[in-house]
PDB file of C-alpha atoms in Angstrom:
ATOM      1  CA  UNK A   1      22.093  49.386  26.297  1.00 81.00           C
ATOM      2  CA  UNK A   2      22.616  45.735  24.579  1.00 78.00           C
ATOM      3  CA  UNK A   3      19.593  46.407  22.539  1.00 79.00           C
ATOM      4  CA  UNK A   4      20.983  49.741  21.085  1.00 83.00           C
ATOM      5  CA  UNK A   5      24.581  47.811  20.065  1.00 79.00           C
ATOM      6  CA  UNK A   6      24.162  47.708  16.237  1.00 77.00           C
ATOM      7  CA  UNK A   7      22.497  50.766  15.578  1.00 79.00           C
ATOM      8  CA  UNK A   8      25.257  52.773  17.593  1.00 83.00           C
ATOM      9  CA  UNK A   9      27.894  51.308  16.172  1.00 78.00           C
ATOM     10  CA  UNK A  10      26.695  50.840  12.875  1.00 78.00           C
ATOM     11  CA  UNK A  11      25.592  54.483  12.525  1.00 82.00           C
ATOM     12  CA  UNK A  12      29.579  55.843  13.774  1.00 82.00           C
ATOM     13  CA  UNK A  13      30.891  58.364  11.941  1.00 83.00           C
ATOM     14  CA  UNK A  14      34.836  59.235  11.413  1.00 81.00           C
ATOM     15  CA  UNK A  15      35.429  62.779  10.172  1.00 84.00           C
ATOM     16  CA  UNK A  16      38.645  63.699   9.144  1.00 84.00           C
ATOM     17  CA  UNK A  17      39.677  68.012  10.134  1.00 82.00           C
ATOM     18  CA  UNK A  18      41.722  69.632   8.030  1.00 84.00           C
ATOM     19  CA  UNK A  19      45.501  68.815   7.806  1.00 84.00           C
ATOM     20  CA  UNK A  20      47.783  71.641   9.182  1.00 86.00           C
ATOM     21  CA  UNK A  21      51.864  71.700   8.305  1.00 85.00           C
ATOM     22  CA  UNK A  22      54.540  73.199  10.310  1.00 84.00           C
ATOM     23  CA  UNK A  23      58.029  72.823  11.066  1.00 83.00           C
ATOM     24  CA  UNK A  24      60.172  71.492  13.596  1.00 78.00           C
ATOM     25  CA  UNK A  25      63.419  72.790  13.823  1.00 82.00           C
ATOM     26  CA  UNK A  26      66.513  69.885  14.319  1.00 79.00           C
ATOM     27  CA  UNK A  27      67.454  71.421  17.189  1.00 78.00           C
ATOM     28  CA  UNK A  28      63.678  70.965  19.200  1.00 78.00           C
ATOM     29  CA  UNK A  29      64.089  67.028  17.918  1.00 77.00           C
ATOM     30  CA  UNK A  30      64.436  64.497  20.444  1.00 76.00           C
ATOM     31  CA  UNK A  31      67.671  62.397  20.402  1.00 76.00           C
ATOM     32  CA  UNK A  32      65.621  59.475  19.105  1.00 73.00           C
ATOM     33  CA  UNK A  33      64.006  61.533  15.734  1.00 71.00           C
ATOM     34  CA  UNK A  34      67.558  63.571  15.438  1.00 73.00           C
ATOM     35  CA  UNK A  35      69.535  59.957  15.254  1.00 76.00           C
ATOM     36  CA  UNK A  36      67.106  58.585  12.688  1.00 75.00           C
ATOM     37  CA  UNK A  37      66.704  61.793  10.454  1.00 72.00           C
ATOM     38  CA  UNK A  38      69.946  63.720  10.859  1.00 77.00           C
ATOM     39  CA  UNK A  39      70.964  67.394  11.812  1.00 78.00           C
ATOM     40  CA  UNK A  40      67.839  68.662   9.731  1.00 79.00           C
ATOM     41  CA  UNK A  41      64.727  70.052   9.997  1.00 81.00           C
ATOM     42  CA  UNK A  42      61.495  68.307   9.353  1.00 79.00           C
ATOM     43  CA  UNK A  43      58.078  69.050   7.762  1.00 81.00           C
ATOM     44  CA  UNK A  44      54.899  67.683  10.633  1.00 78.00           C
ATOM     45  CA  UNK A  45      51.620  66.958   9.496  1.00 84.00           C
ATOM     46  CA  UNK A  46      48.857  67.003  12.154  1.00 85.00           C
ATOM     47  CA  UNK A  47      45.360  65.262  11.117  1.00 83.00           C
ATOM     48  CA  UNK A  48      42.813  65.500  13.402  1.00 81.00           C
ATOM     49  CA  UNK A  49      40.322  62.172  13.217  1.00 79.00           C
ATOM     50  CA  UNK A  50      37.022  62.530  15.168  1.00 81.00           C
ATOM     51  CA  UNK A  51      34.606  59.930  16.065  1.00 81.00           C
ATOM     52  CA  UNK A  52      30.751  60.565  15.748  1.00 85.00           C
ATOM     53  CA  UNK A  53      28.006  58.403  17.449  1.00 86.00           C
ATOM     54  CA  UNK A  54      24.976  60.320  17.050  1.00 89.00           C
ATOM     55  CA  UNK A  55      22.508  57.642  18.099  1.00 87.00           C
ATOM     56  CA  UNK A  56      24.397  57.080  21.407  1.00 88.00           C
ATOM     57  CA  UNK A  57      22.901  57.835  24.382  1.00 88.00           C
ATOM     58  CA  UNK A  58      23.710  59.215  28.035  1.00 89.00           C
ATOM     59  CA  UNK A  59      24.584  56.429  30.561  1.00 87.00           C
ATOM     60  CA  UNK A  60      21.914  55.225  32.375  1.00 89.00           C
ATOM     61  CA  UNK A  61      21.831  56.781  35.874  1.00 93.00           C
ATOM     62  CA  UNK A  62      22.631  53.079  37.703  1.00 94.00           C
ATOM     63  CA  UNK A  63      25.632  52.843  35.619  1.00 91.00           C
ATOM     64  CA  UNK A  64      26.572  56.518  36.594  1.00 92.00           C
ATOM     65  CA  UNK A  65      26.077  55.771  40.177  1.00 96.00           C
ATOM     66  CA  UNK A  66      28.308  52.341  39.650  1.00 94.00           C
ATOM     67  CA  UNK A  67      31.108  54.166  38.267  1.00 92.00           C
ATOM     68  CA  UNK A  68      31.211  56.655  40.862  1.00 94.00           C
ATOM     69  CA  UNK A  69      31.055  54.383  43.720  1.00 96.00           C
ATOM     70  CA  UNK A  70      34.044  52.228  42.472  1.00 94.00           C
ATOM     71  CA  UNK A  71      35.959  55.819  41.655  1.00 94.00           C
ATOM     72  CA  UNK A  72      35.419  57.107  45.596  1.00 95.00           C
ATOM     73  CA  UNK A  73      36.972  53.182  46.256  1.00 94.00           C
ATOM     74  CA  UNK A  74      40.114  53.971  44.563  1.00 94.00           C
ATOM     75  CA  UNK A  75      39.268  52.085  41.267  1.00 93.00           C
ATOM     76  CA  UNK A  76      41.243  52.725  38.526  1.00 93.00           C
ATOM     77  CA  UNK A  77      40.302  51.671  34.940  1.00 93.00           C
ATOM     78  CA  UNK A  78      42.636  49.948  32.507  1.00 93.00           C
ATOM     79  CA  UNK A  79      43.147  51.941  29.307  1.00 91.00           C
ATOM     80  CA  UNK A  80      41.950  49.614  26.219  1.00 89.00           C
ATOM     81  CA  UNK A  81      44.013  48.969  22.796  1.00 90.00           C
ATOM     82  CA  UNK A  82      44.472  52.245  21.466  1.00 87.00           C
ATOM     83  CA  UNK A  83      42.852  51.926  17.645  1.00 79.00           C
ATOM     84  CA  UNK A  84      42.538  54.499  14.462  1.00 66.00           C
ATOM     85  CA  UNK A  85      39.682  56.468  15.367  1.00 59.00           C
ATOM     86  CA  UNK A  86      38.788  55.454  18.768  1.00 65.00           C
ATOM     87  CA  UNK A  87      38.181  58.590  21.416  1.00 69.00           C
ATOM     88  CA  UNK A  88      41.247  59.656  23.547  1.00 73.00           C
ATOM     89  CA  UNK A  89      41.711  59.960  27.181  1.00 77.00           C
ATOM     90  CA  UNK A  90      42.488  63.307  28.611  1.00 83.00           C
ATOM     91  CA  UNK A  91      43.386  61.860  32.261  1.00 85.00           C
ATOM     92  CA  UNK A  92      47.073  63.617  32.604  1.00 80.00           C
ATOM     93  CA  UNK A  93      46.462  63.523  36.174  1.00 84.00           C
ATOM     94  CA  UNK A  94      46.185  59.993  36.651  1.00 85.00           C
ATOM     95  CA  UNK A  95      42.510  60.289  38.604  1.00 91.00           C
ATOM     96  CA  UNK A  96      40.781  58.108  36.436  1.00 93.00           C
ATOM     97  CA  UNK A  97      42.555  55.857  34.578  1.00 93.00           C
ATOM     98  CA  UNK A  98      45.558  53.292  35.300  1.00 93.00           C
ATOM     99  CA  UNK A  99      48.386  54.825  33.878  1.00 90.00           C
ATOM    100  CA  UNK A 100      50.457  52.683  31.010  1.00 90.00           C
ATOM    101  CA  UNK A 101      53.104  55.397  31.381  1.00 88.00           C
ATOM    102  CA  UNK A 102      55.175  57.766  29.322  1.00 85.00           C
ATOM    103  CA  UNK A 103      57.605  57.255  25.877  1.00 86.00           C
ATOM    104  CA  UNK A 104      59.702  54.055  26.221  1.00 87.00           C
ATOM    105  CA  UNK A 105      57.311  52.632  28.732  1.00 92.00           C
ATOM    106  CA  UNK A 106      54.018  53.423  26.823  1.00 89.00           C
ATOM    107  CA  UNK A 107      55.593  52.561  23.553  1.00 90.00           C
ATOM    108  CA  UNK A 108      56.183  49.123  25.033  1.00 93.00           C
ATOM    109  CA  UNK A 109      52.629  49.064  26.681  1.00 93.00           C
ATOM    110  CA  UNK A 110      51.312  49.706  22.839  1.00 92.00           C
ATOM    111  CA  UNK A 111      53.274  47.199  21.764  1.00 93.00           C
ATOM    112  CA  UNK A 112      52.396  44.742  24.488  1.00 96.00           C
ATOM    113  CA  UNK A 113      48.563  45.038  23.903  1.00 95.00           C
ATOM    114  CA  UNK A 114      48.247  44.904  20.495  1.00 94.00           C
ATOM    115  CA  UNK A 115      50.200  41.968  20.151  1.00 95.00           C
ATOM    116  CA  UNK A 116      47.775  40.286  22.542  1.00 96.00           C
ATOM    117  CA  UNK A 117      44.961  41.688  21.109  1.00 94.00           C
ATOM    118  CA  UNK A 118      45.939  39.816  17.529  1.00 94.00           C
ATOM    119  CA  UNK A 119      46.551  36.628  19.560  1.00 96.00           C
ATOM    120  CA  UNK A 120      43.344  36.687  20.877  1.00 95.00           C
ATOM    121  CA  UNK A 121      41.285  37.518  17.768  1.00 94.00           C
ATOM    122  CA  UNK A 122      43.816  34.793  15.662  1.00 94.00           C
ATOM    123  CA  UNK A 123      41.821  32.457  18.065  1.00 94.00           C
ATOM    124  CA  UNK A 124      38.609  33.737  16.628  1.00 92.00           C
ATOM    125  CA  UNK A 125      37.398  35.210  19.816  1.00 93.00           C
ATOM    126  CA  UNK A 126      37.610  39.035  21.421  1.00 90.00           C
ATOM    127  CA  UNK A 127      37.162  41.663  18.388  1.00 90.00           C
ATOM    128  CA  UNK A 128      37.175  39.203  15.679  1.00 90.00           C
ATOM    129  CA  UNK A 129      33.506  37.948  16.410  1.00 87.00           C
ATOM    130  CA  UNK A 130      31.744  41.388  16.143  1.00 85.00           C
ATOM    131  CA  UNK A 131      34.050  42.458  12.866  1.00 86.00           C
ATOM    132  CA  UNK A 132      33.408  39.071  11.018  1.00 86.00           C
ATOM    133  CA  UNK A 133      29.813  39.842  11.588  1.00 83.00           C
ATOM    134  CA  UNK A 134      29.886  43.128  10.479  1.00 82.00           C
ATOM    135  CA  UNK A 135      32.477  41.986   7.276  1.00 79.00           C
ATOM    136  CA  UNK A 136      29.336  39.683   6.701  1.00 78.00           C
ATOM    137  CA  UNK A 137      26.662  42.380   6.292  1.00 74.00           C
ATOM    138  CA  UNK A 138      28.657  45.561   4.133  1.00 69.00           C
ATOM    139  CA  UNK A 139      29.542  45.140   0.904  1.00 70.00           C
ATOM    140  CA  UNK A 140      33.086  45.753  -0.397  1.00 60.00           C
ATOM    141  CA  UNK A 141      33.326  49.550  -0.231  1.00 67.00           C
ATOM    142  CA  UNK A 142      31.562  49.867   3.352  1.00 72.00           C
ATOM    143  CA  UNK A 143      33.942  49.936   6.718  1.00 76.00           C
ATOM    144  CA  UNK A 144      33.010  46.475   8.277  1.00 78.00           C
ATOM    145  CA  UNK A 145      31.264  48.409  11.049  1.00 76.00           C
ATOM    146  CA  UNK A 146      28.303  49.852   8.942  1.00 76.00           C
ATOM    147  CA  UNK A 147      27.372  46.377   8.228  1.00 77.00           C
ATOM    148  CA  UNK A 148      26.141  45.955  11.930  1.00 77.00           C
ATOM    149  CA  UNK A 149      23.427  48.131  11.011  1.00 75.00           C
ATOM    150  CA  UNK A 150      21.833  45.944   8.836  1.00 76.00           C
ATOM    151  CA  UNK A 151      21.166  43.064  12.016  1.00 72.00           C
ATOM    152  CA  UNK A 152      17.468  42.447  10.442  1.00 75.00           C
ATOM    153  CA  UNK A 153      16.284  40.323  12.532  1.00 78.00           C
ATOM    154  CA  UNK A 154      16.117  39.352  16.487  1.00 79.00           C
ATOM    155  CA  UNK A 155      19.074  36.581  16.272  1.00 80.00           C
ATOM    156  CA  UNK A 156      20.766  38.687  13.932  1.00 79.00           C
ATOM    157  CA  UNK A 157      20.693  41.598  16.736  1.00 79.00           C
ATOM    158  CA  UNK A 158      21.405  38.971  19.667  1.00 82.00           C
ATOM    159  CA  UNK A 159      24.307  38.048  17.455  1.00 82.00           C
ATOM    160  CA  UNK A 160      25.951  41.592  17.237  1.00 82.00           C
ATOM    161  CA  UNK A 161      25.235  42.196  21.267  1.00 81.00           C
ATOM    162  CA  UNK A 162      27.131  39.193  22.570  1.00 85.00           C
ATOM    163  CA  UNK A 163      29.688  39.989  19.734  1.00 86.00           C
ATOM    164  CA  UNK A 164      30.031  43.163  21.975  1.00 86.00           C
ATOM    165  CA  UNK A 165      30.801  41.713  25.004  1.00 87.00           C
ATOM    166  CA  UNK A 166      33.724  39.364  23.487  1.00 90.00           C
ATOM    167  CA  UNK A 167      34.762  42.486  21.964  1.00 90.00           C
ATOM    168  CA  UNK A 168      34.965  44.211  25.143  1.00 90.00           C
ATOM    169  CA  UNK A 169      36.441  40.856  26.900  1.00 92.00           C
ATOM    170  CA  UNK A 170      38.799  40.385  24.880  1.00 94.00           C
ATOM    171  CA  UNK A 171      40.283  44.068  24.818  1.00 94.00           C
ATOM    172  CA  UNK A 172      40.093  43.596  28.835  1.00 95.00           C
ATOM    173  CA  UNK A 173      41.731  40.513  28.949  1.00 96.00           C
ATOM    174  CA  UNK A 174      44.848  42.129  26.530  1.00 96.00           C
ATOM    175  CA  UNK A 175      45.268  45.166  29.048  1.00 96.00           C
ATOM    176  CA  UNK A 176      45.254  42.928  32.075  1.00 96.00           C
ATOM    177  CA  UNK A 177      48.465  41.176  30.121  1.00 97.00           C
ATOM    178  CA  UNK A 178      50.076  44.668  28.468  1.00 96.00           C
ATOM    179  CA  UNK A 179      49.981  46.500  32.562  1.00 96.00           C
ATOM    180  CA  UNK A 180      51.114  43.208  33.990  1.00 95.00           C
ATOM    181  CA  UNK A 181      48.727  43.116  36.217  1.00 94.00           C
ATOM    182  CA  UNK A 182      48.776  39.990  39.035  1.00 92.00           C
ATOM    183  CA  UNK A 183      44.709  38.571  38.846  1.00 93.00           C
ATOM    184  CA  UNK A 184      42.294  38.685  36.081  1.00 95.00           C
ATOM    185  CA  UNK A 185      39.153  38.844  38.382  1.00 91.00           C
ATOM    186  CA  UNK A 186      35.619  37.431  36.657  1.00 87.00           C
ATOM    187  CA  UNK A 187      33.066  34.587  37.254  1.00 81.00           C
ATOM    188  CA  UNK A 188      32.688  34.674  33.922  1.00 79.00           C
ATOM    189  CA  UNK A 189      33.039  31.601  31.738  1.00 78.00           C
ATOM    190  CA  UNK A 190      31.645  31.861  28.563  1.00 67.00           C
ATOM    191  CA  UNK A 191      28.550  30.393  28.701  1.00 69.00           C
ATOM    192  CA  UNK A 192      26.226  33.437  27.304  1.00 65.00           C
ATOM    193  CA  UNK A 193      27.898  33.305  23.922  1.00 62.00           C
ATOM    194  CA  UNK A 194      26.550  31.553  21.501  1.00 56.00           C
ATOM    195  CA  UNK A 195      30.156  30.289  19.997  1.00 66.00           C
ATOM    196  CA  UNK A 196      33.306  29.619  21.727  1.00 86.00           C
ATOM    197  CA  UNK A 197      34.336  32.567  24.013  1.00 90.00           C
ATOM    198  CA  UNK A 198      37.686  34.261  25.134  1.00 91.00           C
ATOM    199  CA  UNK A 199      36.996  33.412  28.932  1.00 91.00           C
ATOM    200  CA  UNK A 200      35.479  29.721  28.077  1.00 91.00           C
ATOM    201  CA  UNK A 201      37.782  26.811  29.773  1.00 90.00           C
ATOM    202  CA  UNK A 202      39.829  26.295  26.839  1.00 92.00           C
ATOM    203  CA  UNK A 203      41.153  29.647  26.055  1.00 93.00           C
ATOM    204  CA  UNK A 204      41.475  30.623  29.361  1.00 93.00           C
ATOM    205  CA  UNK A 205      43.665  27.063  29.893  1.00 94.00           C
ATOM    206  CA  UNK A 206      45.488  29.190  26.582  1.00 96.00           C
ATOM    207  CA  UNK A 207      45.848  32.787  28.176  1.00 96.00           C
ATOM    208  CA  UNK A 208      47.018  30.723  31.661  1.00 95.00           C
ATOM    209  CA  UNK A 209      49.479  28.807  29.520  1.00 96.00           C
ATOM    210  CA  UNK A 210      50.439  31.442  27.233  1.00 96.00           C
ATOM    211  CA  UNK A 211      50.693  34.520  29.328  1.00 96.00           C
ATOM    212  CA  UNK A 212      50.859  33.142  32.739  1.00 95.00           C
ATOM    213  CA  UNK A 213      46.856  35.009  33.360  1.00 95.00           C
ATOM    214  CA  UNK A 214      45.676  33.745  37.392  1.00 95.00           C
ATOM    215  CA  UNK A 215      41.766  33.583  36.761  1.00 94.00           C
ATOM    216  CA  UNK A 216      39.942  34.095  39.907  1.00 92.00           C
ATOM    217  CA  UNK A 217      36.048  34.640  41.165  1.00 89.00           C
ATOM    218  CA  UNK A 218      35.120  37.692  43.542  1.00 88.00           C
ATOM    219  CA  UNK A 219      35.020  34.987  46.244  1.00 91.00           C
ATOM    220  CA  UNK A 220      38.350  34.000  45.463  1.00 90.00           C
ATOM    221  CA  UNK A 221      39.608  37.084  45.549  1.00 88.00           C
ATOM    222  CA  UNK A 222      38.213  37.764  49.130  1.00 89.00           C
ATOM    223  CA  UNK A 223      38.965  34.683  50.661  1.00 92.00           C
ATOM    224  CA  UNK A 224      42.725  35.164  49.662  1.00 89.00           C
ATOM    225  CA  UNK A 225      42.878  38.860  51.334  1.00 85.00           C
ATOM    226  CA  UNK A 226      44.468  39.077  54.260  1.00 83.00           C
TER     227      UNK A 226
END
């Protein structure tokens, strides 16, 4: 819920496993590694990260019954900027999830959405809003999202929860560009932020300009179906 924002996020948790070693033979390479490295063996390290939330909750039931109502539609869901630490999607079957493909492809999907992403929060809008207030609240040895936490008061808390939603707008608005997708579909505008918002007039005039994004309403949308 919007009121339970800070505390989530501020009490997350990344654990770090135990590294394990092994050895990959040149000869189980791919062409790409064997070009780069030579006709030699090399040492892998695998590191597991894992991300802890304890505070976070079960989804409300209406949300539940949302999700699985737009699944039995054929809804797919975009996949959001990968980041270090953030949970990972086991959807190999494609049921789910959009797919952003497979090597070359997804490398260039990567690619594609973080470079958005960093154009977006350049503009001060999408991630950068929730991170500068967190940056604002921990002190020089504390990850910037532990200072979300210490939202005191109710603006301070109102802050961080709107900071959310660019957050999530903004990471929406990069995978809509990264998949190539044809309509960015949203009546919103901006207005419940307190500052200047990815999806306000004059960044959307941006993303329109910039990355060729069609903005249309639900309406729209319907009235152009055939």
């Amino acid at each position: 819920m919007k009121r339970d924002r800070a505390h989530v996020y501020g009490g997350t948790r990344i654990t770090i496993g135990p590294e394990t070693a092994s050895t990959l033979k040149a000869e189980e390479l791919p062409d790409s590694l064997r070009e780069r490295w030579g006709d030699k063996d090399i040492e892998q390290v695998d590191v597991e990260f894992r991300v802890e939330q304890p505070d976070r909750q079960p989804l409300q039931p209406e949300v539940q019954a949302r999700a699985r109502a737009a699944h039995a539609l054929g809804v797919k869901v975009l996949k959001a900027p990968p980041r270090v630490g953030a949970f990972h999607i086991h959807d190999d079957g494609g049921e789910f999830y959009l797919s952003a493909g497979a090597g070359d492809e997804l490398g260039a999907w990567i690619a594609r959405v973080h470079e958005v992403g960093r154009a977006i929060e350049a503009r001060g809008v999408g991630m950068a809003q929730v991170k500068a207030l967190g940056l604002n609240s921990a002190d020089a040895q504390t990850a910037w999202y532990k200072g979300l936490q210490n939202a005191n008061d109710i603006h301070q808390e109102r802050a961080v929860e709107r900071a959310f939603g660019q957050w999530a707008d903004g990471d929406a608005i990069a995978s809509h560009i990264a998949y190539g997708l044809d309509i960015f579909c949203s009546a919103d505008v901006g207005k419940s932020n307190a500052s200047k918002s990815v999806l306000d007039p004059v960044n959307r005039q941006w993303l329109e300009q910039t990355y060729g994004v069609k903005f249309m309403s639900f309406e729209d949308l319907l009235a152009a179906l055939p």
